[in-house]
CSV table of C-alpha atoms in Angstrom, one decimal:
chain,number,residue,atom,x,y,z
O,130,MET,CA,-137.3,12.1,37.8
O,131,THR,CA,-138.3,13.7,34.5
O,132,ILE,CA,-137.2,12.5,31.1
O,133,TYR,CA,-138.0,13.7,27.6
O,134,GLY,CA,-139.8,12.1,24.7
O,135,TYR,CA,-138.3,11.1,21.4
O,136,GLN,CA,-140.1,10.1,18.2
O,137,GLY,CA,-138.5,7.1,16.4
O,138,ASN,CA,-134.8,7.7,15.8
O,139,GLN,CA,-134.8,11.4,16.5
O,140,THR,CA,-131.8,12.7,18.3
O,141,SER,CA,-133.4,15.8,19.8
O,142,PRO,CA,-136.3,16.0,22.2
O,143,LYS,CA,-139.8,16.4,20.7
O,144,LYS,CA,-141.3,19.8,21.3
O,145,ASP,CA,-144.9,20.8,21.4
O,146,SER,CA,-146.5,23.8,19.6
O,147,ALA,CA,-145.2,26.2,22.2
O,148,GLY,CA,-141.7,25.0,21.7
O,149,ASP,CA,-141.5,23.2,25.1
O,150,MET,CA,-140.4,19.6,25.4
O,151,THR,CA,-143.0,17.1,26.3
O,152,SER,CA,-142.1,15.8,29.7
O,153,PHE,CA,-142.7,12.4,31.3
O,154,SER,CA,-142.6,11.5,35.0
O,155,ILE,CA,-141.4,8.0,35.8
O,156,SER,CA,-141.0,6.1,39.0
O,157,PRO,CA,-137.4,5.0,39.9
O,158,ASN,CA,-138.3,1.3,39.5
O,159,LEU,CA,-139.7,1.8,36.0
O,160,HIS,CA,-143.0,0.2,37.1
O,161,SER,CA,-145.2,3.3,36.3
O,162,LEU,CA,-145.0,6.0,33.8
O,163,HIS,CA,-147.0,9.3,33.6
O,164,PHE,CA,-146.8,11.6,30.7
O,165,THR,CA,-148.4,14.9,29.8
O,166,SER,CA,-148.9,14.3,26.1
O,167,THR,CA,-151.3,11.7,24.8
O,168,ASN,CA,-149.5,11.7,21.4
O,169,PHE,CA,-146.7,9.5,22.7
O,170,HIS,CA,-146.6,5.8,23.3
O,171,PRO,CA,-143.7,5.0,25.7
O,172,LYS,CA,-141.9,1.7,25.5
O,173,ILE,CA,-139.7,0.6,28.3
O,174,CYS,CA,-136.7,-1.2,26.8
O,175,SER,CA,-134.0,-1.4,29.3
O,176,THR,CA,-132.8,0.1,32.6
O,177,ASN,CA,-129.3,0.3,31.1
O,178,PRO,CA,-128.3,3.8,30.1
O,179,ARG,CA,-127.5,2.5,26.6
O,180,SER,CA,-131.2,2.1,26.0
O,181,ILE,CA,-133.6,3.3,28.6
O,182,ILE,CA,-136.8,4.1,26.8
O,183,THR,CA,-138.0,4.7,23.3
O,184,PHE,CA,-141.1,6.5,22.2
O,185,SER,CA,-143.3,6.3,19.1
O,186,TYR,CA,-146.4,7.9,17.9
O,187,PRO,CA,-149.5,5.6,17.5
O,188,ASN,CA,-150.0,4.1,14.1
O,189,SER,CA,-146.7,5.6,12.9
O,190,ALA,CA,-145.9,2.8,10.5
O,191,GLY,CA,-146.8,4.1,7.1
O,192,ASP,CA,-148.6,7.2,8.3
O,193,ASP,CA,-145.9,9.4,6.7
O,194,GLY,CA,-145.9,7.6,3.4
O,195,ALA,CA,-143.0,5.3,4.3
O,196,THR,CA,-142.9,1.9,2.7
O,197,PRO,CA,-142.9,-1.2,5.1
O,198,ALA,CA,-139.2,-1.6,4.5
O,199,GLU,CA,-138.5,2.1,5.4
O,200,SER,CA,-140.6,1.7,8.6
O,201,LEU,CA,-138.6,-1.4,9.6
O,202,ARG,CA,-135.3,0.3,8.9
O,203,ARG,CA,-136.4,3.2,11.0
O,204,LEU,CA,-137.1,0.7,13.8
O,205,LEU,CA,-133.6,-0.8,13.3
O,206,ARG,CA,-132.0,2.6,13.9
O,207,ALA,CA,-134.0,3.2,17.0
O,208,PRO,CA,-132.4,2.3,20.3
O,209,GLY,CA,-133.2,-0.8,22.3
O,210,ALA,CA,-134.2,-4.3,21.5
O,211,HIS,CA,-137.5,-4.6,19.6
O,212,LEU,CA,-139.8,-7.5,20.3
O,213,GLY,CA,-141.7,-9.2,17.5
O,214,PRO,CA,-144.1,-12.1,18.0
O,215,ALA,CA,-144.4,-14.5,15.1
O,216,CYS,CA,-147.8,-14.8,13.4
O,217,PHE,CA,-149.1,-17.5,11.2
O,218,ASP,CA,-152.2,-16.1,9.5
O,219,ALA,CA,-154.0,-12.8,9.1
O,220,LEU,CA,-156.0,-13.1,12.3
O,221,SER,CA,-152.9,-13.7,14.5
O,222,ALA,CA,-151.2,-10.7,12.7
O,223,LYS,CA,-154.1,-8.5,13.5
O,224,LEU,CA,-153.9,-9.5,17.2
O,225,VAL,CA,-150.2,-8.6,17.2
O,226,HIS,CA,-151.0,-5.2,15.8
O,227,ARG,CA,-153.9,-4.6,18.2
O,228,ALA,CA,-151.6,-5.5,21.1
O,229,GLY,CA,-149.4,-2.5,20.2
O,230,PHE,CA,-146.3,-4.2,18.6
O,231,ASP,CA,-144.3,-2.2,16.1
O,232,PHE,CA,-143.6,-5.1,13.8
O,233,CYS,CA,-144.0,-8.9,13.6
O,234,PHE,CA,-142.5,-12.0,12.0
O,235,THR,CA,-144.1,-14.8,10.1
O,236,THR,CA,-143.2,-18.3,11.2
O,237,GLY,CA,-142.7,-21.2,8.8
O,238,PHE,CA,-143.2,-23.5,11.8
O,239,GLY,CA,-146.7,-22.0,12.5
O,240,ILE,CA,-147.7,-21.6,8.8
O,241,SER,CA,-146.9,-25.2,8.1
O,242,ALA,CA,-148.8,-26.3,11.2
O,243,SER,CA,-151.9,-24.1,10.6
O,244,ARG,CA,-152.1,-24.4,6.8
O,245,LEU,CA,-151.1,-28.0,6.3
O,246,GLY,CA,-151.3,-29.5,9.8
O,247,LEU,CA,-147.8,-30.8,9.1
O,248,PRO,CA,-144.3,-30.3,10.7
O,249,ASP,CA,-141.8,-27.7,9.6
O,250,THR,CA,-139.7,-30.0,7.5
O,251,GLY,CA,-139.5,-28.2,4.2
O,252,LEU,CA,-143.0,-29.3,3.1
O,253,MET,CA,-144.2,-25.7,2.5
O,254,SER,CA,-143.6,-24.4,-1.0
O,255,TYR,CA,-142.6,-20.9,-2.2
O,256,GLY,CA,-146.1,-20.3,-3.6
O,257,GLU,CA,-147.8,-21.3,-0.4
O,258,MET,CA,-145.6,-19.0,1.7
O,259,VAL,CA,-146.1,-16.1,-0.6
O,260,ASP,CA,-149.8,-16.6,-0.6
O,261,GLN,CA,-150.0,-16.7,3.2
O,262,GLY,CA,-147.7,-13.7,3.4
O,263,GLN,CA,-150.0,-11.6,1.2
O,264,GLN,CA,-152.9,-12.4,3.5
O,265,ILE,CA,-150.8,-11.4,6.5
O,266,THR,CA,-149.3,-8.2,5.2
O,267,GLY,CA,-152.7,-7.1,3.9
O,268,ALA,CA,-154.2,-7.4,7.3
O,269,VAL,CA,-151.9,-5.1,9.3
O,270,PRO,CA,-150.2,-1.7,8.8
O,271,ILE,CA,-147.1,-2.7,10.7
O,272,PRO,CA,-143.9,-4.0,9.0
O,273,VAL,CA,-143.8,-7.8,8.6
O,274,ILE,CA,-140.6,-9.9,8.3
O,275,GLY,CA,-141.3,-13.0,6.3
O,276,ASP,CA,-139.8,-16.4,6.8
O,277,ALA,CA,-138.3,-17.2,3.4
O,278,ASP,CA,-136.7,-20.5,4.4
O,279,ASN,CA,-133.6,-21.3,2.3
O,280,GLY,CA,-134.9,-19.3,-0.8
O,281,TYR,CA,-136.5,-22.5,-2.3
O,282,GLY,CA,-133.6,-23.4,-4.5
O,283,ASN,CA,-130.4,-22.1,-6.0
O,284,PRO,CA,-129.5,-18.3,-6.2
O,285,MET,CA,-131.8,-17.8,-9.2
O,286,ASN,CA,-134.7,-19.2,-7.1
O,287,VAL,CA,-133.5,-16.9,-4.3
O,288,LYS,CA,-133.9,-13.9,-6.6
O,289,ARG,CA,-137.4,-15.0,-7.5
O,290,THR,CA,-138.2,-15.4,-3.8
O,291,VAL,CA,-137.0,-11.9,-3.0
O,292,ARG,CA,-139.1,-10.4,-5.8
O,293,GLY,CA,-142.2,-12.3,-4.7
O,294,TYR,CA,-141.8,-11.3,-1.1
O,295,ILE,CA,-141.5,-7.7,-2.2
O,296,ARG,CA,-144.7,-7.9,-4.2
O,297,ALA,CA,-146.4,-9.6,-1.2
O,298,GLY,CA,-145.8,-6.5,0.9
O,299,PHE,CA,-143.1,-7.8,3.3
O,300,ALA,CA,-140.8,-5.3,5.0
O,301,GLY,CA,-138.1,-7.9,5.3
O,302,LEU,CA,-137.3,-11.5,4.8
O,303,ILE,CA,-135.1,-14.2,6.5
O,304,LEU,CA,-132.9,-16.3,4.3
O,305,GLU,CA,-131.1,-19.3,5.8
O,306,ASP,CA,-128.2,-21.5,4.6
O,307,GLN,CA,-129.8,-24.9,5.2
O,308,VAL,CA,-129.9,-27.6,2.5
O,309,SER,CA,-133.2,-28.8,1.0
O,310,PRO,CA,-135.4,-29.9,2.4
O,311,LYS,CA,-134.9,-27.5,5.3
O,312,ALA,CA,-136.3,-27.9,8.8
O,313,CYS,CA,-136.7,-26.1,12.1
O,314,GLY,CA,-133.3,-25.0,13.4
O,315,HIS,CA,-133.9,-26.4,16.9
O,316,THR,CA,-134.6,-30.0,15.7
O,317,GLN,CA,-132.2,-32.8,15.0
O,318,GLY,CA,-130.3,-33.4,11.8
O,319,ARG,CA,-129.4,-29.8,10.7
O,320,GLN,CA,-127.4,-29.6,7.5
O,321,VAL,CA,-126.1,-26.5,5.7
O,322,VAL,CA,-124.8,-25.7,2.3
O,323,SER,CA,-121.2,-24.8,1.6
O,324,ARG,CA,-119.8,-21.4,2.6
O,325,GLU,CA,-119.7,-20.3,-1.0
O,326,GLU,CA,-123.3,-21.1,-1.7
O,327,ALA,CA,-124.5,-19.5,1.6
O,328,ILE,CA,-122.7,-16.3,0.6
O,329,MET,CA,-124.0,-16.4,-3.0
O,330,ARG,CA,-127.6,-16.7,-1.7
O,331,ILE,CA,-127.3,-13.4,0.1
O,332,LYS,CA,-125.5,-11.7,-2.9
O,333,ALA,CA,-128.4,-12.9,-5.1
O,334,ALA,CA,-130.9,-11.5,-2.7
O,335,VAL,CA,-129.1,-8.1,-2.6
O,336,ASP,CA,-129.1,-8.0,-6.4
O,337,ALA,CA,-132.8,-8.9,-6.7
O,338,ARG,CA,-133.6,-6.1,-4.2
O,339,LYS,CA,-131.6,-3.6,-6.3
O,340,GLU,CA,-133.1,-4.7,-9.6
O,341,SER,CA,-136.6,-4.3,-8.1
O,342,GLY,CA,-136.0,-0.8,-6.8
O,343,SER,CA,-136.9,-2.0,-3.3
O,344,ASP,CA,-135.4,-1.5,0.1
O,345,ILE,CA,-136.6,-4.8,1.6
O,346,VAL,CA,-134.6,-5.7,4.7
O,347,ILE,CA,-132.5,-8.9,4.2
O,348,VAL,CA,-132.0,-11.0,7.4
O,349,ALA,CA,-129.2,-13.6,6.9
O,350,ARG,CA,-129.6,-16.7,9.0
O,351,THR,CA,-127.1,-19.4,9.5
O,352,ASP,CA,-127.9,-22.8,11.1
O,353,SER,CA,-124.3,-23.8,11.2
O,354,ARG,CA,-124.0,-23.6,15.0
O,355,GLN,CA,-125.8,-26.9,15.3
O,356,ALA,CA,-124.8,-28.4,11.9
O,357,VAL,CA,-121.1,-27.7,12.3
O,358,SER,CA,-119.7,-25.6,15.2
O,359,LEU,CA,-119.9,-22.2,16.9
O,360,GLU,CA,-116.7,-21.1,15.2
O,361,GLU,CA,-118.2,-21.9,11.8
O,362,SER,CA,-121.4,-20.0,12.6
O,363,LEU,CA,-119.4,-16.9,13.7
O,364,TRP,CA,-117.3,-17.1,10.4
O,365,ARG,CA,-120.5,-17.3,8.3
O,366,ALA,CA,-122.2,-14.5,10.2
O,367,ARG,CA,-119.2,-12.2,9.4
O,368,ALA,CA,-119.2,-13.3,5.7
O,369,LEU,CA,-122.9,-12.8,5.3
O,370,GLY,CA,-122.7,-9.4,6.7
O,371,ASN,CA,-119.9,-8.5,4.3
O,372,ALA,CA,-122.1,-9.9,1.5
O,373,GLY,CA,-124.7,-7.2,2.1
O,374,ALA,CA,-127.1,-8.6,4.7
O,375,ASP,CA,-128.9,-5.9,6.8
O,376,VAL,CA,-129.4,-8.1,9.9
O,377,LEU,CA,-127.5,-11.2,11.1
O,378,PHE,CA,-129.1,-14.2,12.8
O,379,ILE,CA,-127.4,-17.4,14.2
O,380,ASP,CA,-130.1,-19.8,15.1
O,381,ALA,CA,-129.9,-22.2,18.1
O,382,LEU,CA,-127.0,-20.7,19.9
O,383,ALA,CA,-126.5,-22.7,23.1
O,384,SER,CA,-125.5,-20.3,25.8
O,385,LYS,CA,-125.5,-16.6,26.8
O,386,GLU,CA,-121.7,-16.6,26.2
O,387,GLU,CA,-122.3,-17.7,22.6
O,388,MET,CA,-124.9,-15.0,22.2
O,389,GLU,CA,-122.4,-12.4,23.4
O,390,ALA,CA,-119.7,-13.7,21.1
O,391,PHE,CA,-122.1,-13.4,18.2
O,392,CYS,CA,-123.0,-9.8,18.9
O,393,GLU,CA,-119.3,-8.9,18.8
O,394,VAL,CA,-119.2,-10.0,15.1
O,395,CYS,CA,-119.7,-7.1,12.6
O,396,PRO,CA,-120.9,-4.7,15.4
O,397,GLN,CA,-122.3,-2.3,12.8
O,398,VAL,CA,-124.8,-4.8,11.6
O,399,PRO,CA,-127.9,-5.4,13.8
O,400,LYS,CA,-128.4,-8.8,15.3
O,401,MET,CA,-131.5,-10.9,15.7
O,402,ALA,CA,-132.3,-13.3,18.5
O,403,ASN,CA,-134.8,-16.2,18.5
O,404,MET,CA,-136.5,-16.9,21.8
O,405,LEU,CA,-137.9,-20.3,21.0
O,406,GLU,CA,-140.5,-20.9,23.8
O,407,GLY,CA,-141.0,-24.2,25.5
O,408,GLY,CA,-137.6,-25.7,25.4
O,409,GLY,CA,-135.3,-24.8,22.5
O,410,LYS,CA,-131.6,-24.9,22.5
O,411,THR,CA,-131.1,-21.1,23.1
O,412,PRO,CA,-131.6,-19.8,26.7
O,413,ILE,CA,-134.6,-17.6,27.2
O,414,LEU,CA,-133.4,-14.1,28.2
O,415,SER,CA,-135.4,-11.0,29.2
O,416,PRO,CA,-135.6,-8.1,26.7
O,417,ASN,CA,-133.3,-6.1,29.0
O,418,GLU,CA,-130.7,-8.8,28.9
O,419,LEU,CA,-130.9,-9.1,25.1
O,420,ALA,CA,-130.6,-5.4,24.7
O,421,ASP,CA,-127.6,-5.3,27.0
O,422,ILE,CA,-125.9,-8.1,25.0
O,423,GLY,CA,-126.5,-6.1,21.8
O,424,TYR,CA,-129.5,-7.6,20.0
O,425,LYS,CA,-131.8,-5.4,18.0
O,426,LEU,CA,-134.6,-7.7,16.9
O,427,VAL,CA,-136.1,-10.4,19.1
O,428,ALA,CA,-138.5,-13.1,17.7
O,429,TYR,CA,-141.0,-15.1,19.7
O,430,PRO,CA,-141.9,-17.8,17.2
O,431,LEU,CA,-144.2,-20.2,19.0
O,432,SER,CA,-146.1,-18.2,21.6
O,433,LEU,CA,-149.2,-17.5,19.5
O,434,MET,CA,-149.3,-21.0,17.9
O,435,GLY,CA,-148.6,-22.7,21.2
O,436,VAL,CA,-151.3,-21.0,23.2
O,437,SER,CA,-153.8,-21.4,20.4
O,438,ILE,CA,-153.2,-25.2,20.3
O,439,ARG,CA,-153.6,-25.5,24.1
O,440,ALA,CA,-156.8,-23.3,24.1
O,441,MET,CA,-158.4,-25.4,21.3
O,442,GLN,CA,-157.5,-28.6,23.1
O,443,ASP,CA,-159.1,-27.3,26.3
O,444,ALA,CA,-162.2,-26.2,24.5
O,445,LEU,CA,-162.6,-29.5,22.7
O,446,LEU,CA,-162.2,-31.4,25.9
O,447,ALA,CA,-165.0,-29.3,27.4
O,448,ILE,CA,-167.3,-29.9,24.5
O,449,LYS,CA,-166.6,-33.6,24.5
O,450,GLY,CA,-167.4,-33.6,28.2
O,451,GLY,CA,-170.8,-32.1,27.5
O,452,ARG,CA,-170.2,-28.5,28.5
O,453,MET,CA,-169.2,-25.2,26.9
O,454,PRO,CA,-165.8,-23.7,27.4
O,455,PRO,CA,-165.8,-21.4,30.5
O,456,PRO,CA,-166.9,-17.9,29.7
O,457,GLY,CA,-163.6,-16.4,30.8
O,458,SER,CA,-161.6,-18.6,28.4
O,459,MET,CA,-162.8,-16.8,25.2
O,460,PRO,CA,-163.9,-13.4,24.0
O,461,SER,CA,-167.6,-12.5,24.0
O,462,PHE,CA,-169.3,-12.5,20.6
O,463,GLU,CA,-169.3,-8.6,20.7
O,464,GLU,CA,-165.5,-8.7,21.3
O,465,LEU,CA,-165.0,-11.1,18.5
O,466,LYS,CA,-166.9,-8.9,16.1
O,467,GLU,CA,-164.9,-5.9,17.1
O,468,ILE,CA,-161.6,-7.8,16.7
O,469,LEU,CA,-162.6,-9.0,13.2
O,470,GLY,CA,-163.8,-5.5,12.1
O,471,PHE,CA,-167.5,-6.0,11.9
O,472,ASN,CA,-168.3,-2.6,13.4
O,473,ALA,CA,-165.8,-0.8,11.1
O,474,TYR,CA,-167.3,-2.7,8.2
O,475,TYR,CA,-170.9,-1.6,9.1
O,476,GLU,CA,-169.8,2.0,9.5
O,477,GLU,CA,-168.2,2.0,6.0
O,478,GLU,CA,-171.1,0.1,4.5
O,479,MET,CA,-173.4,3.0,5.6
O,480,ARG,CA,-171.3,5.4,3.6
O,481,TYR,CA,-172.2,3.7,0.4
O,482,SER,CA,-175.8,2.8,1.1
O,483,THR,CA,-178.7,4.0,-1.0
O,484,LYS,CA,-182.4,3.8,-0.4
O,485,SER,CA,-182.6,0.6,-2.4
O,486,ASN,CA,-179.7,-1.2,-0.6
O,487,LYS,CA,-179.8,0.4,2.8
O,488,PRO,CA,-178.3,-2.2,5.2
O,489,ASN,CA,-180.5,-3.9,7.7
O,490,SER,CA,-179.7,-2.7,11.3
O,491,GLN,CA,-180.2,-6.3,12.5
O,492,LYS,CA,-177.1,-7.8,10.9
O,493,GLY,CA,-177.3,-11.5,10.2
O,494,TYR,CA,-181.0,-11.8,10.7
O,495,SER,CA,-183.8,-12.0,8.1
O,496,SER,CA,-187.6,-11.7,8.5
O,497,ALA,CA,-187.8,-15.0,6.5
O,498,SER,CA,-185.3,-16.9,8.7
O,499,LYS,CA,-186.5,-19.8,10.8
O,500,SER,CA,-184.7,-22.0,13.3
O,501,SER,CA,-185.6,-24.6,15.9
O,502,TYR,CA,-185.3,-22.0,18.5
O,503,SER,CA,-187.8,-19.4,17.1
O,504,ILE,CA,-191.2,-19.0,15.4
O,505,GLN,CA,-192.6,-16.1,13.6
O,506,GLN,CA,-195.7,-14.2,14.5
O,507,SER,CA,-197.1,-11.6,12.2
O,508,THR,CA,-199.4,-8.8,13.4
O,509,GLN,CA,-202.4,-7.5,11.4
O,510,ILE,CA,-201.6,-4.3,9.6
O,511,ASP,CA,-204.2,-1.6,8.7
O,512,PRO,CA,-204.2,-1.4,4.9
O,513,GLU,CA,-204.4,2.4,5.0
O,514,LYS,CA,-201.4,2.6,7.3
O,515,ASN,CA,-199.6,0.1,5.2
O,516,ASN,CA,-199.8,2.5,2.2
O,517,GLN,CA,-197.5,4.9,4.1
O,518,GLY,CA,-194.6,2.8,2.8
O,519,ALA,CA,-191.2,3.0,4.5
O,520,GLN,CA,-192.4,5.3,7.2
O,521,ASN,CA,-194.5,2.5,8.8
O,522,PRO,CA,-193.0,-0.8,7.6
O,523,ASN,CA,-194.5,-4.2,8.4
O,524,VAL,CA,-193.1,-5.5,11.7
O,525,GLU,CA,-192.5,-9.2,12.4
O,526,VAL,CA,-191.9,-10.2,16.0
O,527,VAL,CA,-189.5,-13.1,16.6
O,528,ILE,CA,-190.0,-14.8,20.0
O,529,PRO,CA,-188.4,-17.8,21.6
O,530,GLU,CA,-190.2,-21.2,21.1
O,531,ILE,CA,-191.8,-22.0,24.4
O,532,PHE,CA,-194.0,-24.7,25.8
O,533,SER,CA,-197.7,-24.1,26.1
O,534,SER,CA,-198.8,-22.3,29.2
O,535,LYS,CA,-201.7,-24.7,29.5
O,536,GLY,CA,-202.0,-27.7,31.9
O,537,SER,CA,-199.4,-28.6,34.5
O,538,PHE,CA,-196.7,-26.4,32.8
O,539,SER,CA,-198.4,-23.1,33.4
O,540,GLY,CA,-196.5,-20.6,35.4
O,541,ILE,CA,-193.2,-22.3,34.8
O,542,TRP,CA,-191.7,-19.1,33.3
O,543,SER,CA,-191.9,-17.5,36.7
O,544,ARG,CA,-189.4,-20.1,37.9
O,545,LYS,CA,-185.7,-20.4,37.1
O,546,LEU,CA,-183.4,-23.3,36.7
O,547,ARG,CA,-180.0,-23.0,38.4
O,548,ILE,CA,-177.3,-25.0,36.7
O,549,LYS,CA,-174.1,-25.7,38.7
O,550,ILE,CA,-171.0,-27.5,37.5
O,551,THR,CA,-168.2,-28.4,39.9
O,552,GLY,CA,-165.0,-29.7,38.4
O,553,ARG,CA,-163.5,-33.0,39.5
O,554,ASP,CA,-160.7,-30.9,41.1
O,555,GLY,CA,-163.4,-29.4,43.4
O,556,PHE,CA,-163.4,-25.9,41.8
O,557,GLU,CA,-166.6,-24.4,40.5
O,558,ARG,CA,-166.8,-24.3,36.7
O,559,LEU,CA,-170.3,-22.8,36.2
O,560,ASP,CA,-173.2,-21.4,38.2
O,561,VAL,CA,-176.0,-19.8,36.1
O,562,ARG,CA,-179.7,-19.3,36.2
O,563,VAL,CA,-182.0,-19.4,33.2
O,564,PRO,CA,-185.8,-19.2,32.8
O,565,ALA,CA,-187.2,-22.7,33.4
O,566,GLY,CA,-189.3,-22.6,30.3
O,567,PHE,CA,-186.4,-22.0,27.9
O,568,LEU,CA,-185.3,-25.7,27.7
O,569,ASP,CA,-183.5,-25.4,24.4
O,570,GLY,CA,-181.4,-22.7,25.9
O,571,ILE,CA,-180.4,-24.9,28.7
O,572,THR,CA,-178.9,-27.5,26.4
O,573,ASN,CA,-176.9,-24.8,24.7
O,574,VAL,CA,-175.4,-23.9,28.1
O,575,VAL,CA,-174.7,-27.5,29.0
O,576,PRO,CA,-174.9,-29.9,26.1
O,577,ALA,CA,-174.7,-32.9,28.5
O,578,LEU,CA,-178.3,-32.2,29.4
O,579,GLY,CA,-179.4,-32.7,25.9
O,580,GLY,CA,-180.4,-36.4,26.4
O,581,ILE,CA,-182.4,-35.7,29.6
O,582,ASN,CA,-186.2,-35.1,29.6
O,583,ILE,CA,-186.1,-32.0,31.7
O,584,LYS,CA,-189.7,-31.1,30.9
O,585,GLU,CA,-190.8,-34.4,32.5
O,586,LEU,CA,-188.8,-33.4,35.6
O,587,LEU,CA,-190.5,-30.0,35.6
O,588,ASP,CA,-193.9,-31.6,35.3
O,589,ASP,CA,-193.2,-33.7,38.4
O,590,ALA,CA,-192.0,-30.6,40.3
O,591,THR,CA,-194.9,-28.3,40.0
O,592,ALA,CA,-195.6,-28.4,43.7
O,593,LEU,CA,-192.4,-26.7,44.8
O,594,GLU,CA,-191.2,-26.5,48.3
O,595,GLU,CA,-189.8,-23.3,49.6
O,596,GLY,CA,-186.3,-22.6,48.5
O,597,GLY,CA,-186.5,-24.7,45.3
O,598,LYS,CA,-185.9,-28.4,44.4
O,599,GLN,CA,-183.0,-30.4,43.1
O,600,LEU,CA,-183.8,-32.0,39.8
O,601,LEU,CA,-180.5,-33.5,38.8
O,602,ASP,CA,-177.2,-34.5,40.3
O,603,PHE,CA,-174.7,-36.6,38.3
O,604,ASN,CA,-171.2,-36.7,36.9
O,605,ASP,CA,-170.5,-36.2,33.2
O,606,THR,CA,-168.0,-38.2,31.2
O,607,MET,CA,-165.2,-35.9,32.3
O,608,GLY,CA,-165.9,-36.5,35.9
O,609,ASP,CA,-167.4,-33.1,36.6
O,610,ARG,CA,-170.5,-32.9,38.8
O,611,ILE,CA,-173.6,-31.3,37.2
O,612,GLN,CA,-176.4,-30.2,39.4
O,613,VAL,CA,-179.8,-28.7,38.3
O,614,PHE,CA,-182.1,-26.9,40.7
O,615,LEU,CA,-185.6,-25.5,40.1
O,616,GLU,CA,-186.0,-22.2,42.0
């Protein structure tokens, strides 16, 4: 079938320069999508006719001069449920943006873990959250909804918090009704303030927004489902909506039926769902199911933090076992530089370069640098040619440190060392070949070989049989089998 593209919350099909609507071809099962205009980025939201597909232009957030809050409000008016991973620092926020998401959340759970190495039990202060938020919002062009906990005090503190989050560049903030110290809503011992105080916090936030001339989105969260009852949480959600909240959020609802009951409260006010990964109290539903129930924003608070912890644990186990993390488990150095913006930085740096400060094309290296892996070798320069200045600069050649080619080690660079690692589960972990003379490089690949005199083994293996010779075969501290062959 053919459908038509829409930009943001438009109610009429987008037309091209000739006045024709841009058409899209889509397979009946929604598994593939083909479109004639490269200016659209389609997003499949639901197979339900209420919200089939939304479309947005790339980098639309802020491109038209809209503030972060205006961009977020535009998203709230667009059909479908919108997915927002939770970031905890500037790097994780950049990865969210690079992955193509339209907005993201910050997570107090993740910020407390990454910044303090401590649990989300109210230990993070207002100042620390605002500081981390400035780093995050400054790293990405998409709207960011900040975790503002319980406002860090009474309604006057709430007003200060709202003003600080506005200055930090947040598009929205989440305010909850927990007592101090607050804690993660899916953990034990939740307690909430009185109904009156919960409502007053939202009214103070609305007043602070108006006084600041801002349009920041206020998300009102109640933790009363676990602290009191479902009935209490539904009452509070309705009251917080009437107090001026832009989005309503009941944390830790315990069933799909409870989620449906929540979405029937104040139907004109968008609802937020929290899909706490790994075993929270709320059932994990698909985006389609959440959209069908009536949710507008969906947070995934632990995905980035959780996979980061597991990946770091695996890498540390590998290093402790005397080997490097598998190549496929991490980006290459070139990919890391691209993600962090090295290439963009170098391009911009060239715009401001002069003859006296022209950047070196070999970034990160200096002709004066030395290391255990390299030596410097200068060539003789003709004085007359040297007077030609920048047209014929002096050249220094940096070559790997190698063993002398004299004696029994001669010719070893024509040979290769094959390093093979087989995991204790029987699966192959590594199988690489490196020049036999580059011994320092071998220990970089497999640190477990650092305490072995491989050169002595090579000296004893100068008379090689056809097909190569096995030099080592042992199990490391992790139980993996390491084999080294001279070929």
